[in-house]
mmCIF file of C-alpha atoms in Angstrom:
data_model
loop_
_atom_site.group_PDB
_atom_site.id
_atom_site.type_symbol
_atom_site.label_atom_id
_atom_site.label_comp_id
_atom_site.label_asym_id
_atom_site.label_seq_id
_atom_site.Cartn_x
_atom_site.Cartn_y
_atom_site.Cartn_z
ATOM 1 C CA MET V 209 -92.608 49.584 -194.701
ATOM 2 C CA SER V 210 -90.750 47.321 -192.260
ATOM 3 C CA ILE V 211 -94.039 46.333 -190.627
ATOM 4 C CA VAL V 212 -95.851 45.888 -193.943
ATOM 5 C CA LEU V 213 -93.094 43.649 -195.286
ATOM 6 C CA GLY V 214 -93.109 41.537 -192.119
ATOM 7 C CA VAL V 215 -96.893 41.150 -192.048
ATOM 8 C CA PHE V 216 -96.902 40.160 -195.711
ATOM 9 C CA ALA V 217 -94.314 37.436 -195.012
ATOM 10 C CA GLY V 218 -96.279 36.203 -191.985
ATOM 11 C CA MET V 219 -99.440 35.922 -194.076
ATOM 12 C CA LEU V 220 -97.555 33.977 -196.756
ATOM 13 C CA LEU V 221 -96.226 31.617 -194.092
ATOM 14 C CA LYS V 222 -99.706 31.044 -192.691
ATOM 15 C CA GLY V 223 -100.954 30.498 -196.254
ATOM 16 C CA PHE V 224 -98.314 27.821 -196.786
ATOM 17 C CA TYR V 225 -99.426 25.801 -193.761
ATOM 18 C CA SER V 226 -103.085 26.196 -194.726
ATOM 19 C CA MET V 227 -102.311 25.035 -198.270
ATOM 20 C CA VAL V 228 -100.619 21.873 -197.037
ATOM 21 C CA LYS V 229 -103.408 21.129 -194.579
ATOM 22 C CA ILE V 230 -106.250 21.658 -197.049
ATOM 23 C CA GLU V 231 -104.755 20.454 -200.336
ATOM 24 C CA GLU V 232 -102.570 17.628 -199.028
ATOM 25 C CA PRO V 233 -104.357 16.191 -195.961
ATOM 26 C CA ALA V 234 -102.758 12.767 -196.513
ATOM 27 C CA SER V 235 -99.298 14.265 -196.055
ATOM 28 C CA TYR V 236 -100.187 16.596 -193.204
ATOM 29 C CA SER V 237 -98.195 15.311 -190.248
ATOM 30 C CA TYR V 238 -100.736 16.648 -187.731
ATOM 31 C CA SER V 239 -103.030 13.762 -188.723
ATOM 32 C CA VAL V 240 -101.017 11.246 -186.692
ATOM 33 C CA SER V 241 -101.519 10.859 -182.959
ATOM 34 C CA LYS V 242 -99.245 12.582 -180.458
ATOM 35 C CA LEU V 243 -97.878 9.186 -179.441
ATOM 36 C CA GLU V 244 -96.768 8.388 -183.003
ATOM 37 C CA ARG V 245 -95.589 11.978 -183.461
ATOM 38 C CA SER V 246 -93.172 11.656 -180.541
ATOM 39 C CA ARG V 247 -91.381 8.578 -181.904
ATOM 40 C CA GLY V 248 -88.287 8.319 -184.130
ATOM 41 C CA LYS V 249 -88.489 9.486 -187.727
ATOM 42 C CA ILE V 250 -91.999 10.871 -187.368
ATOM 43 C CA ALA V 251 -90.852 13.130 -184.510
ATOM 44 C CA THR V 252 -88.014 14.468 -186.677
ATOM 45 C CA GLN V 253 -90.393 15.053 -189.589
ATOM 46 C CA TYR V 254 -92.855 16.899 -187.368
ATOM 47 C CA ILE V 255 -90.180 19.146 -185.830
ATOM 48 C CA GLY V 256 -88.863 19.972 -189.304
ATOM 49 C CA PHE V 257 -92.364 20.679 -190.568
ATOM 50 C CA ARG V 258 -92.995 23.081 -187.695
ATOM 51 C CA THR V 259 -89.647 24.932 -187.784
ATOM 52 C CA ILE V 260 -88.030 24.926 -191.254
ATOM 53 C CA PRO V 261 -90.691 27.052 -193.038
ATOM 54 C CA VAL V 262 -90.631 29.602 -190.181
ATOM 55 C CA PHE V 263 -86.822 29.774 -190.324
ATOM 56 C CA VAL V 264 -86.703 30.131 -194.130
ATOM 57 C CA ALA V 265 -89.487 32.726 -194.334
ATOM 58 C CA THR V 266 -87.989 34.841 -191.550
ATOM 59 C CA LEU V 267 -84.536 34.637 -193.123
ATOM 60 C CA GLY V 268 -85.813 35.777 -196.508
ATOM 61 C CA VAL V 269 -87.825 38.703 -195.219
ATOM 62 C CA VAL V 270 -85.177 39.911 -192.724
ATOM 63 C CA VAL V 271 -82.401 39.920 -195.337
ATOM 64 C CA THR V 272 -84.675 41.661 -197.820
ATOM 65 C CA ALA V 273 -85.564 44.337 -195.242
ATOM 66 C CA ARG V 274 -81.882 44.957 -194.531
ATOM 67 C CA ARG V 275 -81.082 45.350 -198.234
ATOM 68 C CA LEU V 276 -83.942 47.822 -198.569
ATOM 69 C CA MET V 277 -82.497 49.839 -195.643
ATOM 70 C CA LEU V 278 -85.480 49.001 -193.438
ATOM 71 C CA TYR V 279 -85.512 47.980 -189.774
ATOM 72 C CA ASP V 280 -84.816 44.232 -189.975
ATOM 73 C CA TRP V 281 -85.732 43.606 -186.317
ATOM 74 C CA VAL V 282 -89.118 45.274 -186.833
ATOM 75 C CA THR V 283 -89.704 43.146 -189.930
ATOM 76 C CA PHE V 284 -88.760 39.985 -188.031
ATOM 77 C CA PHE V 285 -91.124 40.794 -185.170
ATOM 78 C CA ALA V 286 -93.996 41.732 -187.512
ATOM 79 C CA CYS V 287 -93.507 38.536 -189.529
ATOM 80 C CA VAL V 288 -93.568 36.134 -186.583
ATOM 81 C CA LEU V 289 -96.262 38.047 -184.698
ATOM 82 C CA SER V 290 -98.633 38.076 -187.675
ATOM 83 C CA PHE V 291 -97.987 34.372 -188.276
ATOM 84 C CA VAL V 292 -98.681 33.289 -184.676
ATOM 85 C CA CYS V 293 -101.756 35.539 -184.473
ATOM 86 C CA LEU V 294 -103.204 33.845 -187.550
ATOM 87 C CA SER V 295 -102.276 30.312 -186.445
ATOM 88 C CA SER V 296 -101.493 29.383 -182.824
ATOM 89 C CA GLY V 297 -102.919 32.608 -181.412
ATOM 90 C CA ARG V 298 -106.214 32.111 -183.205
ATOM 91 C CA ALA V 299 -106.339 28.474 -182.057
ATOM 92 C CA LEU V 300 -105.603 29.612 -178.504
ATOM 93 C CA VAL V 301 -108.587 31.980 -178.479
ATOM 94 C CA GLU V 302 -110.874 29.284 -179.909
ATOM 95 C CA ARG V 303 -109.668 26.749 -177.329
ATOM 96 C CA ILE V 304 -110.329 29.181 -174.472
ATOM 97 C CA LYS V 305 -113.840 29.847 -175.801
ATOM 98 C CA SER V 306 -114.573 26.125 -176.234
ATOM 99 C CA GLY V 307 -114.641 25.450 -172.508
ATOM 100 C CA MET V 308 -113.711 21.800 -173.115
ATOM 101 C CA ARG V 309 -112.268 19.787 -170.235
ATOM 102 C CA ASP V 310 -108.787 19.603 -171.732
ATOM 103 C CA ALA V 311 -108.662 23.306 -172.653
ATOM 104 C CA PRO V 312 -106.105 24.416 -169.989
ATOM 105 C CA PHE V 313 -103.394 22.019 -171.126
ATOM 106 C CA HIS V 314 -104.084 22.606 -174.824
ATOM 107 C CA CYS V 315 -103.719 26.321 -174.129
ATOM 108 C CA PHE V 316 -100.350 25.582 -172.503
ATOM 109 C CA LEU V 317 -99.226 23.648 -175.618
ATOM 110 C CA LEU V 318 -100.359 26.461 -177.924
ATOM 111 C CA ILE V 319 -98.451 29.001 -175.842
ATOM 112 C CA MET V 320 -95.363 26.789 -176.172
ATOM 113 C CA GLU V 321 -95.879 26.723 -179.972
ATOM 114 C CA ILE V 322 -95.944 30.528 -179.995
ATOM 115 C CA ILE V 323 -92.728 30.664 -177.953
ATOM 116 C CA VAL V 324 -91.038 28.154 -180.288
ATOM 117 C CA SER V 325 -92.083 30.188 -183.353
ATOM 118 C CA PHE V 326 -90.522 33.334 -181.899
ATOM 119 C CA PHE V 327 -87.397 31.386 -180.916
ATOM 120 C CA VAL V 328 -86.981 29.944 -184.441
ATOM 121 C CA GLY V 329 -87.606 33.356 -186.001
ATOM 122 C CA ALA V 330 -85.121 35.020 -183.642
ATOM 123 C CA THR V 331 -82.509 32.374 -184.484
ATOM 124 C CA SER V 332 -83.027 33.047 -188.187
ATOM 125 C CA TRP V 333 -82.672 36.804 -187.605
ATOM 126 C CA LEU V 334 -79.470 36.393 -185.560
ATOM 127 C CA PHE V 335 -77.852 34.199 -188.229
ATOM 128 C CA SER V 336 -79.201 36.175 -191.181
ATOM 129 C CA SER V 337 -75.925 38.022 -191.749
ATOM 130 C CA TYR V 338 -74.162 34.695 -192.290
ATOM 131 C CA LEU V 339 -76.862 33.266 -194.566
ATOM 132 C CA GLU V 340 -77.810 36.313 -196.617
ATOM 133 C CA SER V 341 -75.901 34.997 -199.631
ATOM 134 C CA PHE V 342 -78.609 32.351 -200.019
ATOM 135 C CA VAL V 343 -81.356 34.995 -200.305
ATOM 136 C CA PRO V 344 -81.924 36.604 -203.735
ATOM 137 C CA GLU V 345 -81.932 40.367 -204.270
ATOM 138 C CA PRO V 346 -85.209 42.278 -203.809
ATOM 139 C CA ARG V 347 -85.641 42.700 -207.557
ATOM 140 C CA GLU V 348 -85.930 38.981 -207.926
ATOM 141 C CA PHE V 349 -88.750 38.984 -205.428
ATOM 142 C CA VAL V 350 -90.489 41.638 -207.474
ATOM 143 C CA SER V 351 -90.043 39.719 -210.701
ATOM 144 C CA GLY V 352 -91.508 36.635 -209.114
ATOM 145 C CA ALA V 353 -88.670 34.284 -209.944
ATOM 146 C CA TRP V 354 -87.694 33.663 -206.338
ATOM 147 C CA THR V 355 -91.303 33.380 -205.252
ATOM 148 C CA ALA V 356 -91.904 30.578 -207.738
ATOM 149 C CA LEU V 357 -88.718 28.799 -206.707
ATOM 150 C CA PHE V 358 -89.474 29.230 -203.016
ATOM 151 C CA VAL V 359 -92.975 27.806 -203.340
ATOM 152 C CA ALA V 360 -91.835 24.907 -205.520
ATOM 153 C CA LEU V 361 -88.933 23.855 -203.314
ATOM 154 C CA VAL V 362 -90.594 24.311 -199.942
ATOM 155 C CA TYR V 363 -93.956 22.878 -200.956
ATOM 156 C CA ARG V 364 -92.454 19.853 -202.680
ATOM 157 C CA GLY V 365 -90.035 19.324 -199.833
ATOM 158 C CA MET V 366 -92.673 19.617 -197.141
ATOM 159 C CA ARG V 367 -94.876 17.074 -198.934
ATOM 160 C CA THR V 368 -92.138 14.533 -198.286
ATOM 161 C CA VAL V 369 -91.222 15.771 -194.814
ATOM 162 C CA SER V 370 -94.809 15.939 -193.563
ATOM 163 C CA ARG V 371 -96.128 12.779 -195.199
ATOM 164 C CA ALA V 372 -98.040 10.762 -192.647
ATOM 165 C CA PRO V 373 -97.153 7.082 -192.215
ATOM 166 C CA SER V 374 -99.477 4.243 -193.114
ATOM 167 C CA PRO V 375 -102.133 3.666 -190.435
ATOM 168 C CA LEU V 376 -100.970 1.274 -187.736
ATOM 169 C CA SER V 377 -102.692 -2.052 -187.256
ATOM 170 C CA LEU V 378 -104.470 -2.708 -183.960
ATOM 171 C CA ARG V 379 -101.566 -4.868 -182.809
ATOM 172 C CA GLY V 380 -99.058 -2.155 -183.763
ATOM 173 C CA GLN V 381 -101.030 0.551 -181.951
ATOM 174 C CA LEU V 382 -101.303 -1.620 -178.834
ATOM 175 C CA ARG V 383 -97.570 -2.248 -178.945
ATOM 176 C CA LEU V 384 -96.906 1.507 -178.850
ATOM 177 C CA VAL V 385 -99.412 2.006 -176.038
ATOM 178 C CA ARG V 386 -97.962 -0.834 -173.957
ATOM 179 C CA GLU V 387 -94.444 0.542 -174.418
ATOM 180 C CA ASP V 388 -95.686 3.940 -173.285
ATOM 181 C CA VAL V 389 -97.644 2.878 -170.173
ATOM 182 C CA GLY V 390 -95.491 -0.131 -169.274
ATOM 183 C CA ASP V 391 -96.478 -3.778 -168.829
ATOM 184 C CA ASP V 392 -97.422 -3.278 -165.173
ATOM 185 C CA ILE V 393 -100.078 -0.678 -165.947
ATOM 186 C CA TRP V 394 -101.331 -2.655 -168.948
ATOM 187 C CA ASN V 395 -101.813 -5.712 -166.715
ATOM 188 C CA ASP V 396 -103.488 -3.501 -164.108
ATOM 189 C CA ILE V 397 -106.098 -2.599 -166.734
ATOM 190 C CA SER V 398 -107.134 -6.243 -166.992
ATOM 191 C CA ASP V 399 -106.995 -6.872 -163.241
ATOM 192 C CA MET V 400 -108.945 -3.742 -162.351
ATOM 193 C CA ALA V 401 -111.603 -4.400 -164.982
ATOM 194 C CA GLU V 402 -112.090 -7.851 -163.508
ATOM 195 C CA ASP V 403 -112.189 -6.590 -159.912
ATOM 196 C CA LYS V 404 -114.601 -3.781 -160.729
ATOM 197 C CA GLU V 405 -116.700 -6.039 -162.996
ATOM 198 C CA VAL V 406 -116.556 -3.809 -166.059
ATOM 199 C CA PRO V 407 -115.773 -4.816 -169.675
ATOM 200 C CA TRP V 408 -112.030 -4.924 -170.242
ATOM 201 C CA CYS V 409 -112.467 -3.974 -173.901
ATOM 202 C CA VAL V 410 -114.125 -0.654 -172.984
ATOM 203 C CA LEU V 411 -111.571 0.285 -170.326
ATOM 204 C CA ALA V 412 -108.646 -0.682 -172.575
ATOM 205 C CA ALA V 413 -110.164 1.216 -175.515
ATOM 206 C CA ILE V 414 -110.292 4.416 -173.454
ATOM 207 C CA VAL V 415 -106.653 3.917 -172.452
ATOM 208 C CA VAL V 416 -105.590 3.352 -176.079
ATOM 209 C CA VAL V 417 -107.383 6.486 -177.294
ATOM 210 C CA GLU V 418 -106.191 8.717 -174.453
ATOM 211 C CA VAL V 419 -102.564 7.505 -174.460
ATOM 212 C CA SER V 420 -102.412 7.901 -178.249
ATOM 213 C CA GLU V 421 -103.161 11.604 -177.764
ATOM 214 C CA ARG V 422 -101.429 11.955 -174.366
ATOM 215 C CA PRO V 423 -98.163 9.957 -174.442
ATOM 216 C CA ARG V 424 -96.021 9.768 -171.336
ATOM 217 C CA TRP V 425 -94.129 13.018 -171.989
ATOM 218 C CA VAL V 426 -97.408 14.910 -172.366
ATOM 219 C CA ARG V 427 -98.758 13.448 -169.124
ATOM 220 C CA LYS V 428 -95.568 14.535 -167.350
ATOM 221 C CA CYS V 429 -95.995 18.044 -168.756
ATOM 222 C CA GLU V 430 -99.563 18.065 -167.437
ATOM 223 C CA ARG V 431 -98.291 17.339 -163.947
ATOM 224 C CA ILE V 432 -95.682 20.088 -164.213
ATOM 225 C CA PHE V 433 -98.281 22.548 -165.498
ATOM 226 C CA SER V 434 -100.626 21.580 -162.643
ATOM 227 C CA SER V 435 -97.839 22.246 -160.136
ATOM 228 C CA LEU V 436 -97.174 25.655 -161.706
ATOM 229 C CA MET V 437 -100.862 26.430 -161.194
ATOM 230 C CA PHE V 438 -100.567 25.298 -157.536
ATOM 231 C CA HIS V 439 -103.154 22.580 -158.268
ATOM 232 C CA LYS V 440 -105.896 25.217 -158.468
ATOM 233 C CA VAL V 441 -106.981 24.297 -162.012
ATOM 234 C CA LYS V 442 -108.925 21.134 -162.768
ATOM 235 C CA MET V 443 -107.008 19.101 -165.330
ATOM 236 C CA SER V 444 -106.894 15.567 -166.718
ATOM 237 C CA PHE V 445 -104.465 13.006 -165.311
ATOM 238 C CA GLY V 446 -103.423 9.414 -165.764
ATOM 239 C CA VAL V 447 -103.717 6.996 -168.658
ATOM 240 C CA THR V 448 -107.480 7.591 -168.833
ATOM 241 C CA GLN V 449 -107.299 11.386 -168.402
ATOM 242 C CA GLU V 450 -109.642 11.715 -165.442
ATOM 243 C CA GLN V 451 -110.508 15.216 -164.258
ATOM 244 C CA SER V 452 -109.036 16.384 -160.958
ATOM 245 C CA LYS V 453 -107.316 19.340 -159.328
ATOM 246 C CA ARG V 454 -105.039 16.917 -157.482
ATOM 247 C CA PRO V 455 -102.651 14.902 -159.703
ATOM 248 C CA LEU V 456 -103.859 11.306 -159.986
ATOM 249 C CA THR V 457 -101.755 8.197 -160.374
ATOM 250 C CA ASP V 458 -102.485 5.883 -163.291
ATOM 251 C CA CYS V 459 -104.132 3.370 -160.950
ATOM 252 C CA GLU V 460 -106.327 6.053 -159.385
ATOM 253 C CA ALA V 461 -107.378 7.236 -162.845
ATOM 254 C CA LEU V 462 -108.158 3.657 -163.915
ATOM 255 C CA SER V 463 -110.245 3.127 -160.789
ATOM 256 C CA GLN V 464 -112.278 6.280 -161.432
ATOM 257 C CA THR V 465 -112.801 5.291 -165.065
ATOM 258 C CA CYS V 466 -114.034 1.843 -163.997
ATOM 259 C CA ASP V 467 -116.527 3.486 -161.641
ATOM 260 C CA TRP V 468 -117.688 5.734 -164.465
ATOM 261 C CA ILE V 469 -118.141 2.778 -166.861
ATOM 262 C CA ARG V 470 -120.034 0.839 -164.203
ATOM 263 C CA ARG V 471 -122.270 3.828 -163.561
ATOM 264 C CA GLU V 472 -122.988 4.759 -167.173
ATOM 265 C CA LEU V 473 -123.303 1.401 -168.966
ATOM 266 C CA SER V 474 -126.404 -0.689 -168.514
ATOM 267 C CA ASP V 475 -126.116 -4.011 -166.679
ATOM 268 C CA GLU V 476 -127.117 -5.873 -169.833
ATOM 269 C CA THR V 477 -124.349 -4.250 -171.855
ATOM 270 C CA ILE V 478 -121.788 -5.008 -169.155
ATOM 271 C CA ARG V 479 -122.809 -8.673 -169.022
ATOM 272 C CA THR V 480 -122.718 -8.967 -172.817
ATOM 273 C CA LEU V 481 -119.330 -7.372 -173.264
ATOM 274 C CA MET V 482 -117.793 -9.378 -170.443
ATOM 275 C CA ALA V 483 -118.766 -12.618 -172.224
ATOM 276 C CA PRO V 484 -115.882 -13.986 -174.353
ATOM 277 C CA ASP V 485 -116.451 -13.587 -178.074
ATOM 278 C CA HIS V 486 -115.639 -17.244 -178.796
ATOM 279 C CA ARG V 487 -118.497 -18.275 -176.525
ATOM 280 C CA ALA V 488 -120.863 -16.103 -178.543
ATOM 281 C CA ARG V 489 -119.743 -17.732 -181.785
ATOM 282 C CA ASN V 490 -120.637 -21.201 -180.489
ATOM 283 C CA GLN V 491 -123.994 -20.458 -178.991
ATOM 284 C CA THR V 492 -127.347 -20.730 -180.709
ATOM 285 C CA GLY V 493 -128.979 -17.597 -182.027
ATOM 286 C CA HIS V 494 -125.615 -16.191 -183.034
ATOM 287 C CA SER V 495 -127.106 -13.525 -185.315
ATOM 288 C CA SER V 496 -129.328 -12.197 -182.552
ATOM 289 C CA PHE V 497 -126.332 -12.048 -180.253
ATOM 290 C CA GLN V 498 -124.427 -10.013 -182.859
ATOM 291 C CA SER V 499 -127.367 -7.639 -183.042
ATOM 292 C CA ALA V 500 -127.270 -7.237 -179.264
ATOM 293 C CA LEU V 501 -123.513 -6.746 -179.480
ATOM 294 C CA ASN V 502 -123.968 -3.930 -181.998
ATOM 295 C CA SER V 503 -126.393 -2.266 -179.611
ATOM 296 C CA CYS V 504 -123.824 -2.549 -176.836
ATOM 297 C CA PHE V 505 -121.158 -0.779 -178.838
ATOM 298 C CA MET V 506 -123.651 1.909 -179.832
ATOM 299 C CA GLU V 507 -124.208 2.481 -176.126
ATOM 300 C CA VAL V 508 -120.434 2.634 -175.590
ATOM 301 C CA GLU V 509 -120.210 5.286 -178.309
ATOM 302 C CA ARG V 510 -123.024 7.284 -176.743
ATOM 303 C CA ILE V 511 -121.532 7.438 -173.249
ATOM 304 C CA ALA V 512 -118.045 8.105 -174.640
ATOM 305 C CA ASN V 513 -119.411 11.084 -176.582
ATOM 306 C CA GLU V 514 -120.909 12.369 -173.342
ATOM 307 C CA ARG V 515 -117.495 11.978 -171.726
ATOM 308 C CA ASN V 516 -115.775 13.967 -174.487
ATOM 309 C CA PRO V 517 -118.266 15.736 -176.798
ATOM 310 C CA ASP V 518 -115.838 16.576 -179.615
ATOM 311 C CA GLY V 519 -117.853 14.629 -182.185
ATOM 312 C CA ILE V 520 -115.315 11.871 -182.891
ATOM 313 C CA TYR V 521 -114.195 10.543 -179.505
ATOM 314 C CA GLY V 522 -117.130 8.206 -179.018
ATOM 315 C CA GLY V 523 -116.778 6.598 -182.427
ATOM 316 C CA ILE V 524 -113.048 5.958 -181.933
ATOM 317 C CA VAL V 525 -113.526 4.462 -178.451
ATOM 318 C CA SER V 526 -116.362 2.244 -179.684
ATOM 319 C CA SER V 527 -114.295 1.064 -182.657
ATOM 320 C CA TYR V 528 -111.315 0.148 -180.472
ATOM 321 C CA ALA V 529 -113.611 -1.544 -177.943
ATOM 322 C CA ARG V 530 -115.105 -3.721 -180.688
ATOM 323 C CA ASP V 531 -111.662 -4.676 -182.011
ATOM 324 C CA LEU V 532 -110.360 -5.470 -178.532
ATOM 325 C CA TYR V 533 -113.449 -7.545 -177.755
ATOM 326 C CA ARG V 534 -112.767 -9.649 -180.849
ATOM 327 C CA ASN V 535 -109.060 -9.971 -179.999
ATOM 328 C CA ALA V 536 -109.128 -11.061 -176.377
ATOM 329 C CA SER V 537 -105.656 -12.604 -176.839
ATOM 330 C CA LEU V 538 -104.225 -9.069 -176.755
ATOM 331 C CA ARG V 539 -105.365 -8.708 -173.150
ATOM 332 C CA ARG V 540 -102.009 -9.858 -171.731
#
């Protein structure tokens, strides 16, 4: 009965997260990038969204098990184990099977999520004797009164806690990226693109997309994880997330990305995208130039999808590249 009660609570907890993700995607805090998620209020909201439901569910089921003269520690373990198996554990197996280039580090993050879930659940169990007055008697669970109250309060509360912010403008997103990488690296992007004769807008777009999902703290964790693996596992490094067993500096990663762009893009596309947009507006045959420009960004999307075949990467890189091409003033 201790195990059954714990598994039931773990399934309810997994159901809660699934309900928020499916029924309220606009408020689901996972929809923001990791860079936004690691800043200020959004970081606090995300931490609360990931920990408070686990703490509350574990507290309720552990206290209930104790009142029913069951093994509360068994119930706690069954609750958290069933929850992580249905959520992070399942995602971990799928990530391992995917074979994608960033799978090792994602697996590391998922393992950390599992550890955090057990830590939060254990904290709730240890403090349950002090907080049991807040948990209704088992009969109230049976009658359904507490269940209705629990769902109403937690669901309504999490809608506010997990509500995603309004999408950032291009200028706002670039401001976050520049703060993350530093002005020196941002200026190196322009200088290296010029030296290597590749379109700045494409190189900068890759940096914006990768840094948005791999802020500085994540990139530091990647280096630590690589060291723990004795640099035997190929991972992604730098502001452009280039693959290597040896940790790469940001400049080394930028250089490799420039070589890749030069190798994959056609010469015509490179020449077109390196021409300032204002020059295109003033030349004759402007509509035909715009048509050629559209073809260039379609090619950018194609090679970006080959770089990361997750189905959305290419479109995002191409969209940022187009915006950056039209806003050359953001280059410095």
